Coordinates of C-alpha atoms in Angstrom, one line a residue:
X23 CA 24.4 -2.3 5.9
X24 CA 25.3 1.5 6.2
X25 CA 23.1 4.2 5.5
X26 CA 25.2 5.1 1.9
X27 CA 24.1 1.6 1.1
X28 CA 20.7 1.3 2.1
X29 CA 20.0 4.7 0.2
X30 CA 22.0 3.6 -2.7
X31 CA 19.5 0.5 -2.7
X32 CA 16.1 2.4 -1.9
X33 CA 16.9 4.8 -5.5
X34 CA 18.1 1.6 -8.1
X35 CA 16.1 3.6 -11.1
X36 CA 15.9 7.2 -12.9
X37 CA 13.8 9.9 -9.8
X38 CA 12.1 11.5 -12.5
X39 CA 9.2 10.3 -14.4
X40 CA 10.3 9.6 -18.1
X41 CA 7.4 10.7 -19.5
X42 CA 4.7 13.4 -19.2
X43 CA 1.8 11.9 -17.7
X44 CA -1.1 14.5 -18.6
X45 CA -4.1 12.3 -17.3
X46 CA -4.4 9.6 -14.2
X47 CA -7.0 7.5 -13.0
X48 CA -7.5 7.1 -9.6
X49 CA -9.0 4.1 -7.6
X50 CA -9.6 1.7 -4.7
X51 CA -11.9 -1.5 -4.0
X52 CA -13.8 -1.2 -0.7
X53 CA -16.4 -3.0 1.1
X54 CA -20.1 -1.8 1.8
X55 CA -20.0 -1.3 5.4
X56 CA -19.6 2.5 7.4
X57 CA -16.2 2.0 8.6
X58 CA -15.0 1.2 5.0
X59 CA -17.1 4.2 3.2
X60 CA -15.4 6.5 6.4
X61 CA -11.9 5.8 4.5
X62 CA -12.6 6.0 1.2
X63 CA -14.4 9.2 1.8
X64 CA -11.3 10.6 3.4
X65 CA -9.1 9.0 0.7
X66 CA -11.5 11.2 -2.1
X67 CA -11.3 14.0 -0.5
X68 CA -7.9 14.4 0.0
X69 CA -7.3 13.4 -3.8
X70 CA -9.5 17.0 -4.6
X71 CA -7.9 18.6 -2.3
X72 CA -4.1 17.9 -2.4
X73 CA -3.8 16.1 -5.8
X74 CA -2.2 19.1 -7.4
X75 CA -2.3 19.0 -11.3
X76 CA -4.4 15.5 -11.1
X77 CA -6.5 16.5 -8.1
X78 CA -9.7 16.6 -11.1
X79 CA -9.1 13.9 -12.6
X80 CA -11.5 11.0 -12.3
X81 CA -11.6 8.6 -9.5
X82 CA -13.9 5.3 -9.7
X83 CA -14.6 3.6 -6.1
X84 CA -15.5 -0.1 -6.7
X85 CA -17.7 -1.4 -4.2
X86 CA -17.8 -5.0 -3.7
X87 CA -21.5 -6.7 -4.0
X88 CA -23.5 -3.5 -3.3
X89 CA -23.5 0.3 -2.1
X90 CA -25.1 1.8 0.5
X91 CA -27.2 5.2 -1.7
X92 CA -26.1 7.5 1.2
X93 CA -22.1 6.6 0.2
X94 CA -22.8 6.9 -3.3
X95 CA -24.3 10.3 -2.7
X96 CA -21.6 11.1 -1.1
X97 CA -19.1 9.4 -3.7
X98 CA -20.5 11.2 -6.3
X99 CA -21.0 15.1 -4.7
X100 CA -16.7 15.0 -4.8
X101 CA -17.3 13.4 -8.5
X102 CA -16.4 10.1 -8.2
X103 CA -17.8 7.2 -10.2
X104 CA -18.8 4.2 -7.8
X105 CA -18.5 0.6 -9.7
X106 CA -20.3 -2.7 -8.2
X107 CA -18.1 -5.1 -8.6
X108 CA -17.8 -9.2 -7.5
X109 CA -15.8 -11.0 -4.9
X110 CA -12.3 -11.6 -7.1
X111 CA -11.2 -15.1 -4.9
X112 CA -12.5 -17.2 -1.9
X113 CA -9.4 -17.2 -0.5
X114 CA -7.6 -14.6 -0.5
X115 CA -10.0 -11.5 0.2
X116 CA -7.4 -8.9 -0.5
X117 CA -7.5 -10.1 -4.6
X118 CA -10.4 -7.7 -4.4
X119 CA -7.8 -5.2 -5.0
X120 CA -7.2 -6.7 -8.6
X121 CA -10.7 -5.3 -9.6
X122 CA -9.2 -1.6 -10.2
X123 CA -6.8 -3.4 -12.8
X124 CA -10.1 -3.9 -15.0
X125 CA -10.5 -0.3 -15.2
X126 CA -8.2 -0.2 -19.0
X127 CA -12.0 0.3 -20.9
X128 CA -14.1 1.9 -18.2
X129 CA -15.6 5.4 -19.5
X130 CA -13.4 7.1 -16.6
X131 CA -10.4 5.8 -18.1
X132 CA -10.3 7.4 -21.6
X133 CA -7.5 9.6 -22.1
X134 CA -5.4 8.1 -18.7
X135 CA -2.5 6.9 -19.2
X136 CA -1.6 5.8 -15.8
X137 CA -4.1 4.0 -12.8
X138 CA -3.4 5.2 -9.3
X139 CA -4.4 1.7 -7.5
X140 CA -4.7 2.4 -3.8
X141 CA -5.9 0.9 -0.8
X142 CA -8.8 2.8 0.9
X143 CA -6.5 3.5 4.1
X144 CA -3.9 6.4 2.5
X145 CA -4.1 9.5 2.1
X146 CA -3.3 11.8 -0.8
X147 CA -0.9 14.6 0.3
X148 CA 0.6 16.0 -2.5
X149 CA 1.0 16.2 -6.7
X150 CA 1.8 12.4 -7.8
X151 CA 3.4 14.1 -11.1
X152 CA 7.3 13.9 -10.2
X153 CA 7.0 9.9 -10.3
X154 CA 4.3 9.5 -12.9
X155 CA 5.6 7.3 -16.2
X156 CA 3.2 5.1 -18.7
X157 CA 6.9 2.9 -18.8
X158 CA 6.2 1.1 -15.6
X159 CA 5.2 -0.2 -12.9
X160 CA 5.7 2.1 -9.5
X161 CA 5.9 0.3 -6.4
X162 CA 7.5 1.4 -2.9
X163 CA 9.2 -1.5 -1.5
X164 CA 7.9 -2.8 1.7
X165 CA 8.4 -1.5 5.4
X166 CA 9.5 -4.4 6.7
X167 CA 10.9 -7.6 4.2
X168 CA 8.4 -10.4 5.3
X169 CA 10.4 -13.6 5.0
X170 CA 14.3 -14.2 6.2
X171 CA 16.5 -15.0 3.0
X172 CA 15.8 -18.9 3.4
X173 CA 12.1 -18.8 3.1
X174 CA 12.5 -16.5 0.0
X175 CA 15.0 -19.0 -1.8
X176 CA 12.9 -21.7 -0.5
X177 CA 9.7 -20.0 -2.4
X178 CA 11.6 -19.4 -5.4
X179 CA 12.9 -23.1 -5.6
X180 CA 9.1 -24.4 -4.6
X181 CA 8.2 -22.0 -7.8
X182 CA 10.8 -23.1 -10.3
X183 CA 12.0 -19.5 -10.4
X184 CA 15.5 -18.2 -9.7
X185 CA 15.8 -15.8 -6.3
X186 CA 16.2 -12.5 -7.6
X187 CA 19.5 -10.0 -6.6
X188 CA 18.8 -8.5 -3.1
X189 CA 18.5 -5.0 -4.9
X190 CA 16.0 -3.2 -2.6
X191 CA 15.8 -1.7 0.8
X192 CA 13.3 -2.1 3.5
X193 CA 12.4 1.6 4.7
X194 CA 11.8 0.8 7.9
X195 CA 14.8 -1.3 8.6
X196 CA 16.8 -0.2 6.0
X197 CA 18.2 -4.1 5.2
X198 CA 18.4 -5.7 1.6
X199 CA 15.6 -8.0 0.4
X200 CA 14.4 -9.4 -2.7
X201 CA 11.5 -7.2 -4.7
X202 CA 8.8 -7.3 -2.5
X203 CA 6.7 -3.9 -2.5
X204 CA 3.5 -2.6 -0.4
X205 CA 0.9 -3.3 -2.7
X206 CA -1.2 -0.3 -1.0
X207 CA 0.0 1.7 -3.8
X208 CA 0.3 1.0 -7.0
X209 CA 1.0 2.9 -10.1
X210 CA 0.1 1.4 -13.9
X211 CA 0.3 2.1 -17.0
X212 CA -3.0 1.7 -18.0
X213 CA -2.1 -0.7 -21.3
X214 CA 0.1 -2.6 -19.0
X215 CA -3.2 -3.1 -16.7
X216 CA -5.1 -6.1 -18.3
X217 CA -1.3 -7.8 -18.3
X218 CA -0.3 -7.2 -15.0
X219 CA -4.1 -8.8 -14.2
X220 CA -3.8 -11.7 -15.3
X221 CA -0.2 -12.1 -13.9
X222 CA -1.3 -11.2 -10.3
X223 CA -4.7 -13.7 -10.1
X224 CA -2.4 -16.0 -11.4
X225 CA 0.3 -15.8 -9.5
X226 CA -2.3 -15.4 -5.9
X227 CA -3.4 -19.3 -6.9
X228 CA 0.3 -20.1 -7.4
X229 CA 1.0 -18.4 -3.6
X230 CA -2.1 -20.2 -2.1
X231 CA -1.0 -24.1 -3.8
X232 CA 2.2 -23.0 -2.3
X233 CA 0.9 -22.8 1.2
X234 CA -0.8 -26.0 0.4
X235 CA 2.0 -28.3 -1.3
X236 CA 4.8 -26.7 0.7
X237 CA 3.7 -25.9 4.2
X238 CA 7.4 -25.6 5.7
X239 CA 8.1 -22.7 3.4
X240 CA 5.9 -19.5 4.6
X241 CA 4.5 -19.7 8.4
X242 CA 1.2 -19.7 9.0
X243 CA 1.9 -16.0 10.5
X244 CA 2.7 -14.7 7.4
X245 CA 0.6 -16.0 5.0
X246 CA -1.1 -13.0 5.3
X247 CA 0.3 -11.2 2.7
X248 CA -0.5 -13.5 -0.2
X249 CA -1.4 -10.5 -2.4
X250 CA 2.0 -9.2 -2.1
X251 CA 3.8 -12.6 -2.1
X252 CA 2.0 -12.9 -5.9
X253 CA 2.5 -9.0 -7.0
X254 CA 6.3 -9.6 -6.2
X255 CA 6.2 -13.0 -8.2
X256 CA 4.0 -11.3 -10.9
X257 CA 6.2 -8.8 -11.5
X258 CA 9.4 -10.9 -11.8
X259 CA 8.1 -13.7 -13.7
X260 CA 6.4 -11.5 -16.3
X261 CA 9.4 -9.5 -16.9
X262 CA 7.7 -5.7 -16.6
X263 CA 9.0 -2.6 -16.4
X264 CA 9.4 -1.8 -12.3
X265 CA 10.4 1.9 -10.9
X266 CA 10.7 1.7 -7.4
X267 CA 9.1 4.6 -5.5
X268 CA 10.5 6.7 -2.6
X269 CA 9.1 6.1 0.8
X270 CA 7.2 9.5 0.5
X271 CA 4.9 7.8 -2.3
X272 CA 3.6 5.4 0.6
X273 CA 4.7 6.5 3.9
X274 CA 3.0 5.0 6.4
X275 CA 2.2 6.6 9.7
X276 CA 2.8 3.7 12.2
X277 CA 6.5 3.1 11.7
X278 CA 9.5 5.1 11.4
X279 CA 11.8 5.7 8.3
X280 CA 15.1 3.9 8.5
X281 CA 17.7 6.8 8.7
X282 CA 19.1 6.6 5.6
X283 CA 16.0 7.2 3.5
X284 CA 14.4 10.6 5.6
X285 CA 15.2 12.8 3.3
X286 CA 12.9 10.9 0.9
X287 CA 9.9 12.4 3.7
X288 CA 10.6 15.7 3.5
X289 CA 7.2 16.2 1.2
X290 CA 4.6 13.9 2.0
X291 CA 2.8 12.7 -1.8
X292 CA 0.7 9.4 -0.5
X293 CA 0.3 8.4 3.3
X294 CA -0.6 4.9 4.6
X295 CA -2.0 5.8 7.8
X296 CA -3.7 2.2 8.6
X297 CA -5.7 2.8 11.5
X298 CA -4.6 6.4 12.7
X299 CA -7.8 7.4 12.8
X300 CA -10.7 8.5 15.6
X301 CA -14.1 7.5 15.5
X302 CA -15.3 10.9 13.7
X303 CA -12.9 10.0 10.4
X304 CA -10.6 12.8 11.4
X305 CA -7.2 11.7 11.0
X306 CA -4.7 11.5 14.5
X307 CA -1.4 13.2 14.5
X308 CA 1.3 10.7 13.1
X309 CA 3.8 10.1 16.2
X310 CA 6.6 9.5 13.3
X311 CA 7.5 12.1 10.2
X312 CA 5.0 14.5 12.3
X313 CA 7.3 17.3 11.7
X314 CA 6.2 16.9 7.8
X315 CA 2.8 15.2 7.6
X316 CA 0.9 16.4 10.4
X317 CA 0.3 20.3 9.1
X318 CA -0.9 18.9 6.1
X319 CA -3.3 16.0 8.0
X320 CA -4.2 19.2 10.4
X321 CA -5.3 21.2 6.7
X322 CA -6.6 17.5 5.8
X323 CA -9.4 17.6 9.2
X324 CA -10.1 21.6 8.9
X325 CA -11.4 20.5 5.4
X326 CA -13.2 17.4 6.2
X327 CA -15.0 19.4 9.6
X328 CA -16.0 22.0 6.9
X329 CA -17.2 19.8 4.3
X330 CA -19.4 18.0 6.6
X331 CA -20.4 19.9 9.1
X332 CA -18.4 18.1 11.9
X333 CA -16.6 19.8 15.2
X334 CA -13.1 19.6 15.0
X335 CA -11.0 20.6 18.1
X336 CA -7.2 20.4 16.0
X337 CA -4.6 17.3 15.6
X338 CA -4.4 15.0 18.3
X339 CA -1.9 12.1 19.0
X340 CA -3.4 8.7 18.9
X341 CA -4.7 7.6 22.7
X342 CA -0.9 5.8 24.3
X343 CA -3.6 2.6 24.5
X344 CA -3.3 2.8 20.7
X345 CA 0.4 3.9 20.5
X346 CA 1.5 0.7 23.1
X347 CA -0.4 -1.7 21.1
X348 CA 1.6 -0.7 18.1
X349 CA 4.9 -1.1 20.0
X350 CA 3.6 -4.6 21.5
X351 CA 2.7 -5.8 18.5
X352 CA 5.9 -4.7 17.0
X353 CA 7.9 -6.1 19.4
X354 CA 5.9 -9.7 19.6
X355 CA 6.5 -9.3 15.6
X356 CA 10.2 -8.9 16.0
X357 CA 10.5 -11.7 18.6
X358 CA 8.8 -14.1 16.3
X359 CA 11.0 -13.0 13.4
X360 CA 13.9 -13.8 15.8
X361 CA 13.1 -17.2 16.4
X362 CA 12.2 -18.3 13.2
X363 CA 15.5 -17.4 11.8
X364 CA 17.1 -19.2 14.8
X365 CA 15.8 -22.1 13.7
X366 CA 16.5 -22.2 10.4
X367 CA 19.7 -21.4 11.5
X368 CA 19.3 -25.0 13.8
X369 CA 17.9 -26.4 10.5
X370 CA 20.8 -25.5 8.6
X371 CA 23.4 -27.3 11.0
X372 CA 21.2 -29.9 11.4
X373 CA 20.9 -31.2 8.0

């Protein structure tokens, strides 16, 4: 695939939001330990501080089980509602996600017409508003496409569903793959929100009796991302509206941007940063897109020292124990990816 190609496939719908979106409402599902109220303190603040004309807007935090009254304190000093909410399924821990798309009749949520559903572990670096529409569903397509083209058609078959036209673009790779989207960040309407519920539980139990009745199809490696398996599913099978978003909606620090889609980088809106963080909550310097993130993650750390009290001594790069554990894993990630489309390859000549 050339880079024309792979930035012809990353833009397949309108850039500009088709409707004005005057009211969001943003949210994430986190767990009631330190590490996890760390990120979604960092997540909140960066919402009031970079969330241009939705930075007020109201955020509800949804703790699962129970909340710690320090975090909630601290929750509600930036004005955000916190929400104690249940375990969502057994088996699959990242469901607990789902719990934001129950937000449709929550106080917070009169007058919003679209949900900002995000993972605790971005960061919110600029106005959302360019990409906002109460039409559809915004997702970014996925770094990396998680399955080789066999495995997907196998799913699909498994399902009873036809494999969908290979009509987006991995940004890291830049090669074709089925929809299949980072389900860190995801934009609703709020009326499609109790729809797109009930299509994403169901579709989690479909993933997981998949893995049970079909073993072959989806290795044990990368059954992992069950919640993204069943968003992608969700969203085919039900038939809604999808808007895929630039890389720049859900850019994640960790791994570079295939060539072809850079200019989408050139300002920063939502960061998926993972684990590039020190033990103080104060973001490291991304060693990829740093020419355009890291002033603002710099701005991001002034604001957090300020706000509570900490000592900040500017942007560092993450320790190169952290930065040659990334490229091991990466590289043991590619080797495996290798080899399992070797031998389907064998499997196909094999009969």
């Amino acid at each position: 695939m050339d880079d024309k190609d792979a930035e012809r496939g990353a833009t397949t719908d309108d850039p500009t939001a088709d409707t004005t979106v005057d009211r969001v409402l943003w949210s994430c599902v986190t767990e009631d330990r330190p590490d996890w109220h760390d990120r979604v303190t960092n997540l909140v603040l960066s919402i009031r501080m970079f969330g241009g004309a939705h930075a007020e807007d109201p955020v509800v935090v949804n703790v699962v089980g129970s909340c710690d009254p320090d975090f909630r304190a601290v929750m509600e000093g930036m004005d955000a509602d916190v929400r104690i909410v249940e375990r969502v399924h057994p088996e699959c821990v990242y469901a607990n996600k789902l719990r934001m798309l129950e937000l449709a009749g929550h106080q917070r949520a009169a007058g919003a017409e679209v949900l900002m559903a995000l993972d605790c572990d971005v960061l919110v670096l600029g106005d959302p508003s360019p990409r906002l529409t109460a039409s559809a569903v915004c997702v970014k397509p996925a770094d990396v496409d998680a399955l080789p083209e066999a495995r997907w058609q196998a799913m699909y078959e498994a399902l009873g569903m036809p494999l969908p036209a290979r009509s987006y673009v991995a940004t890291t790779t830049g090669t074709p793959m089925v929809p299949y989207f980072n389900s860190g960040v995801v934009l609703v309407p709020m009326s499609y929100a109790p729809r797109l519920l009930d299509s994403w539980l169901g579709m989690i139990d479909t993933v997981l009796d998949l893995y049970r009745t079909h073993p072959d199809v989806v290795p044990a490696r990368k059954r992992f991302y069950v919640d993204q398996y069943a968003l992608a599913l969700a969203l085919e099978s039900d038939g809604m509206g999808v808007r895929p978003l630039p890389v720049t909606y859900n850019l994640p620090l960790n791994l570079p941007t295939h060539r072809a889609l850079r200019s989408q980088v050139l300002d920063p809106v939502i960061v998926h940063y993972h684990k590039n963080r020190d033990a103080d909550g104060f973001m490291y310097a991304s060693p990829v897109s740093g020419e355009v993130v890291n002033p603002r993650l710099d701005a991001f750390n002034r604001e957090r020292a300020r706000r509570f009290g900490q000592r900040y001594e500017g942007l560092q790069l993450p320790p190169p124990r952290k930065l040659l554990r990334r490229r091991a894993v990466r590289y043991r990630t590619a080797a495996l990816d290798l080899l399992d489309r070797a031998r389907i390859a064998v499997d196909a000549r094999t009969g």
